[in-house]
Amino acid sequence: MTPSPPATAAPDAPVATDVPVAPGSSARRRARAAAPVPYDFRRPLTLSREHARHLSMALQRFARLWGTQLTARLRVLVQVTFEDVTLLTYDEHVANLPTPTALFVCTVEQPRGTALLQLPVPSTLVWVDYLFGGSGLGDEREGRELTEIETTLVRDLVTNALADLTYTFAAIMPLELSVRSIQYNPQFVQAVAATDAVLSARFTLRVDEKRVDTATLMLPAEAVLAALRTEQRPDGDTPNPDRLVRDKADLERATLEAPVEVAVRCTPRVVHPRDVVDLAVGDVLPLSHPASRPLEVVVDDVVLAHAAAGTHGSRLACQVVSVEENHA
């Protein structure tokens, strides 16, 4: 009987290269997961899984309709692929945009607000070239802006695309956008306050398999997320008060039971590297902490209390003598 060849991992399966595998074994350990990212409760800019799913579905439909519309208008194959949607501050969204770029400032009718559609200028010039029957060469000159005729043509394409966006968002909310102006430097456009939350969606544009560009769409987060929360309660019922009380109690209990590291320390002193680089056994490093002052009790580098050093049986201990007021 001819022995069967050893099993091999799929080409796309992640393999941990630093883990030895026994010869002939088909089992391979998965690569370690990415390191956890700290969550800032003072700035909870995170989409819930359900909200992200609804938005992704609407934006994927919009991408398909946009690509179909451009294909019909330009008479070449255009593919628009939705990549992702994230919740950012407006300042972070603008910081990720290239400069210069074609930034279509749009008015959101209901509720009143501002949206931004960003397109690379060279990509829009390729569209214009195809509209005039050209071969799609475009214009790669740096800093090039659209002429009045080019602006009219591209604005018409964008207006039709925004109509498709209204259609795909109909299940979430009435979303009507109209182009107000075109800017070329995102840093000079103050659509909303810098710290306001916005939804930033990213798309990949492929024109005739010759050109690949990235476009972005910014929508005001407050109105869209409010509509998504309402959609989850189709009858308009308010949440159960008893359920809210239980959820709050569960959250408080989980928070109070989370383990934290407590340290007792002297007041830190700032020194230069030359003061510590040559330290040797027997050297004395004076501290700025007076001998009569209690030590600091800290959690995550935040001083919560002051305590006097002592003992408790055979172990070192400290007795809290004052508590700091910390306002979150």
PDB file of C-alpha atoms in Angstrom, residues 153-263:
ATOM      1  CA  LEU A 153     -18.983  67.191 -15.156  1.00  0.00           C
ATOM      2  CA  VAL A 154     -17.568  65.664 -11.969  1.00  0.00           C
ATOM      3  CA  ARG A 155     -20.192  67.374  -9.833  1.00  0.00           C
ATOM      4  CA  ASP A 156     -22.907  65.740 -11.947  1.00  0.00           C
ATOM      5  CA  LEU A 157     -21.336  62.293 -11.399  1.00  0.00           C
ATOM      6  CA  VAL A 158     -21.090  62.900  -7.655  1.00  0.00           C
ATOM      7  CA  THR A 159     -24.688  64.153  -7.439  1.00  0.00           C
ATOM      8  CA  ASN A 160     -25.958  60.959  -9.069  1.00  0.00           C
ATOM      9  CA  ALA A 161     -23.829  58.874  -6.684  1.00  0.00           C
ATOM     10  CA  LEU A 162     -25.272  60.694  -3.673  1.00  0.00           C
ATOM     11  CA  ALA A 163     -28.765  59.803  -4.920  1.00  0.00           C
ATOM     12  CA  ASP A 164     -27.736  56.144  -4.699  1.00  0.00           C
ATOM     13  CA  LEU A 165     -26.536  56.781  -1.135  1.00  0.00           C
ATOM     14  CA  THR A 166     -30.013  58.088  -0.277  1.00  0.00           C
ATOM     15  CA  TYR A 167     -31.506  54.857  -1.637  1.00  0.00           C
ATOM     16  CA  THR A 168     -29.160  52.515   0.251  1.00  0.00           C
ATOM     17  CA  PHE A 169     -29.664  54.352   3.569  1.00  0.00           C
ATOM     18  CA  ALA A 170     -33.463  54.368   3.265  1.00  0.00           C
ATOM     19  CA  ALA A 171     -33.760  51.399   5.636  1.00  0.00           C
ATOM     20  CA  ILE A 172     -31.747  53.287   8.280  1.00  0.00           C
ATOM     21  CA  MET A 173     -32.779  56.929   7.925  1.00  0.00           C
ATOM     22  CA  PRO A 174     -33.786  59.553   5.342  1.00  0.00           C
ATOM     23  CA  LEU A 175     -30.374  60.731   4.111  1.00  0.00           C
ATOM     24  CA  GLU A 176     -30.446  63.449   1.476  1.00  0.00           C
ATOM     25  CA  LEU A 177     -27.121  65.014   0.460  1.00  0.00           C
ATOM     26  CA  SER A 178     -26.442  67.868  -1.951  1.00  0.00           C
ATOM     27  CA  VAL A 179     -23.052  69.196  -3.068  1.00  0.00           C
ATOM     28  CA  ARG A 180     -22.424  72.651  -1.623  1.00  0.00           C
ATOM     29  CA  SER A 181     -18.850  73.360  -2.710  1.00  0.00           C
ATOM     30  CA  ILE A 182     -15.557  71.758  -3.740  1.00  0.00           C
ATOM     31  CA  GLN A 183     -12.369  72.346  -1.753  1.00  0.00           C
ATOM     32  CA  TYR A 184      -8.839  71.083  -2.321  1.00  0.00           C
ATOM     33  CA  ASN A 185      -7.163  71.430   1.095  1.00  0.00           C
ATOM     34  CA  PRO A 186      -8.876  69.394   3.846  1.00  0.00           C
ATOM     35  CA  GLN A 187      -7.047  71.332   6.556  1.00  0.00           C
ATOM     36  CA  PHE A 188      -8.958  74.486   5.617  1.00  0.00           C
ATOM     37  CA  VAL A 189     -12.393  72.836   5.712  1.00  0.00           C
ATOM     38  CA  GLN A 190     -14.082  73.023   9.111  1.00  0.00           C
ATOM     39  CA  ALA A 191     -17.225  70.997   8.439  1.00  0.00           C
ATOM     40  CA  VAL A 192     -17.872  70.216  12.126  1.00  0.00           C
ATOM     41  CA  ALA A 193     -16.067  70.761  15.418  1.00  0.00           C
ATOM     42  CA  ALA A 194     -12.648  69.089  15.613  1.00  0.00           C
ATOM     43  CA  THR A 195     -13.676  66.766  18.464  1.00  0.00           C
ATOM     44  CA  ASP A 196     -17.092  65.790  17.057  1.00  0.00           C
ATOM     45  CA  ALA A 197     -17.547  62.109  16.219  1.00  0.00           C
ATOM     46  CA  VAL A 198     -17.906  61.242  12.521  1.00  0.00           C
ATOM     47  CA  LEU A 199     -18.319  58.054  10.514  1.00  0.00           C
ATOM     48  CA  SER A 200     -15.407  57.575   8.109  1.00  0.00           C
ATOM     49  CA  ALA A 201     -16.000  55.072   5.278  1.00  0.00           C
ATOM     50  CA  ARG A 202     -13.236  54.026   2.871  1.00  0.00           C
ATOM     51  CA  PHE A 203     -13.679  52.774  -0.713  1.00  0.00           C
ATOM     52  CA  THR A 204     -11.313  51.447  -3.385  1.00  0.00           C
ATOM     53  CA  LEU A 205     -11.902  52.675  -6.970  1.00  0.00           C
ATOM     54  CA  ARG A 206     -10.638  50.543  -9.880  1.00  0.00           C
ATOM     55  CA  VAL A 207     -11.044  52.048 -13.343  1.00  0.00           C
ATOM     56  CA  ASP A 208     -10.558  49.720 -16.325  1.00  0.00           C
ATOM     57  CA  GLU A 209      -8.005  47.680 -14.328  1.00  0.00           C
ATOM     58  CA  LYS A 210      -5.500  50.485 -14.994  1.00  0.00           C
ATOM     59  CA  ARG A 211      -5.949  52.811 -12.049  1.00  0.00           C
ATOM     60  CA  VAL A 212      -6.594  52.135  -8.367  1.00  0.00           C
ATOM     61  CA  ASP A 213      -7.468  54.973  -5.977  1.00  0.00           C
ATOM     62  CA  THR A 214      -8.966  55.410  -2.529  1.00  0.00           C
ATOM     63  CA  ALA A 215     -12.055  57.511  -1.803  1.00  0.00           C
ATOM     64  CA  THR A 216     -13.576  58.361   1.574  1.00  0.00           C
ATOM     65  CA  LEU A 217     -17.013  59.383   2.764  1.00  0.00           C
ATOM     66  CA  MET A 218     -17.594  61.211   6.038  1.00  0.00           C
ATOM     67  CA  LEU A 219     -21.052  61.302   7.622  1.00  0.00           C
ATOM     68  CA  PRO A 220     -22.113  62.967  10.904  1.00  0.00           C
ATOM     69  CA  ALA A 221     -22.112  60.173  13.475  1.00  0.00           C
ATOM     70  CA  GLU A 222     -24.669  61.514  15.934  1.00  0.00           C
ATOM     71  CA  ALA A 223     -27.605  61.531  13.511  1.00  0.00           C
ATOM     72  CA  VAL A 224     -26.794  58.156  11.919  1.00  0.00           C
ATOM     73  CA  LEU A 225     -26.203  56.350  15.218  1.00  0.00           C
ATOM     74  CA  ALA A 226     -29.380  57.849  16.691  1.00  0.00           C
ATOM     75  CA  ALA A 227     -31.306  56.459  13.715  1.00  0.00           C
ATOM     76  CA  LEU A 228     -29.691  53.044  14.188  1.00  0.00           C
ATOM     77  CA  ARG A 229     -30.653  52.991  17.862  1.00  0.00           C
ATOM     78  CA  THR A 230     -34.232  53.883  16.949  1.00  0.00           C
ATOM     79  CA  GLU A 231     -34.273  51.174  14.284  1.00  0.00           C
ATOM     80  CA  GLN A 232     -33.470  48.566  16.906  1.00  0.00           C
ATOM     81  CA  ARG A 233     -36.764  49.595  18.619  1.00  0.00           C
ATOM     82  CA  PRO A 234     -39.203  49.666  15.652  1.00  0.00           C
ATOM     83  CA  ASP A 235     -42.210  50.385  17.884  1.00  0.00           C
ATOM     84  CA  GLY A 236     -40.480  53.379  19.429  1.00  0.00           C
ATOM     85  CA  ASP A 237     -40.666  51.782  22.893  1.00  0.00           C
ATOM     86  CA  THR A 238     -38.340  53.142  25.526  1.00  0.00           C
ATOM     87  CA  PRO A 239     -35.895  50.697  27.117  1.00  0.00           C
ATOM     88  CA  ASN A 240     -37.126  48.785  30.147  1.00  0.00           C
ATOM     89  CA  PRO A 241     -36.128  50.817  33.261  1.00  0.00           C
ATOM     90  CA  ASP A 242     -35.621  47.631  35.302  1.00  0.00           C
ATOM     91  CA  ARG A 243     -33.289  46.291  32.626  1.00  0.00           C
ATOM     92  CA  LEU A 244     -31.293  49.535  32.657  1.00  0.00           C
ATOM     93  CA  VAL A 245     -30.939  49.344  36.449  1.00  0.00           C
ATOM     94  CA  ARG A 246     -29.745  45.734  36.232  1.00  0.00           C
ATOM     95  CA  ASP A 247     -27.275  46.551  33.469  1.00  0.00           C
ATOM     96  CA  LYS A 248     -25.885  49.452  35.486  1.00  0.00           C
ATOM     97  CA  ALA A 249     -25.534  47.259  38.569  1.00  0.00           C
ATOM     98  CA  ASP A 250     -23.791  44.539  36.550  1.00  0.00           C
ATOM     99  CA  LEU A 251     -21.385  47.070  35.055  1.00  0.00           C
ATOM    100  CA  GLU A 252     -20.622  48.574  38.463  1.00  0.00           C
ATOM    101  CA  ARG A 253     -20.054  45.155  40.013  1.00  0.00           C
ATOM    102  CA  ALA A 254     -17.773  44.071  37.175  1.00  0.00           C
ATOM    103  CA  THR A 255     -15.806  47.306  37.475  1.00  0.00           C
ATOM    104  CA  LEU A 256     -15.385  47.003  41.236  1.00  0.00           C
ATOM    105  CA  GLU A 257     -14.234  43.381  40.936  1.00  0.00           C
ATOM    106  CA  ALA A 258     -11.603  44.074  38.265  1.00  0.00           C
ATOM    107  CA  PRO A 259      -8.074  43.439  39.646  1.00  0.00           C
ATOM    108  CA  VAL A 260      -5.732  46.448  39.826  1.00  0.00           C
ATOM    109  CA  GLU A 261      -2.144  46.856  40.984  1.00  0.00           C
ATOM    110  CA  VAL A 262      -1.600  49.163  43.961  1.00  0.00           C
ATOM    111  CA  ALA A 263       1.851  50.602  44.675  1.00  0.00           C
TER     112      ALA A 263
END
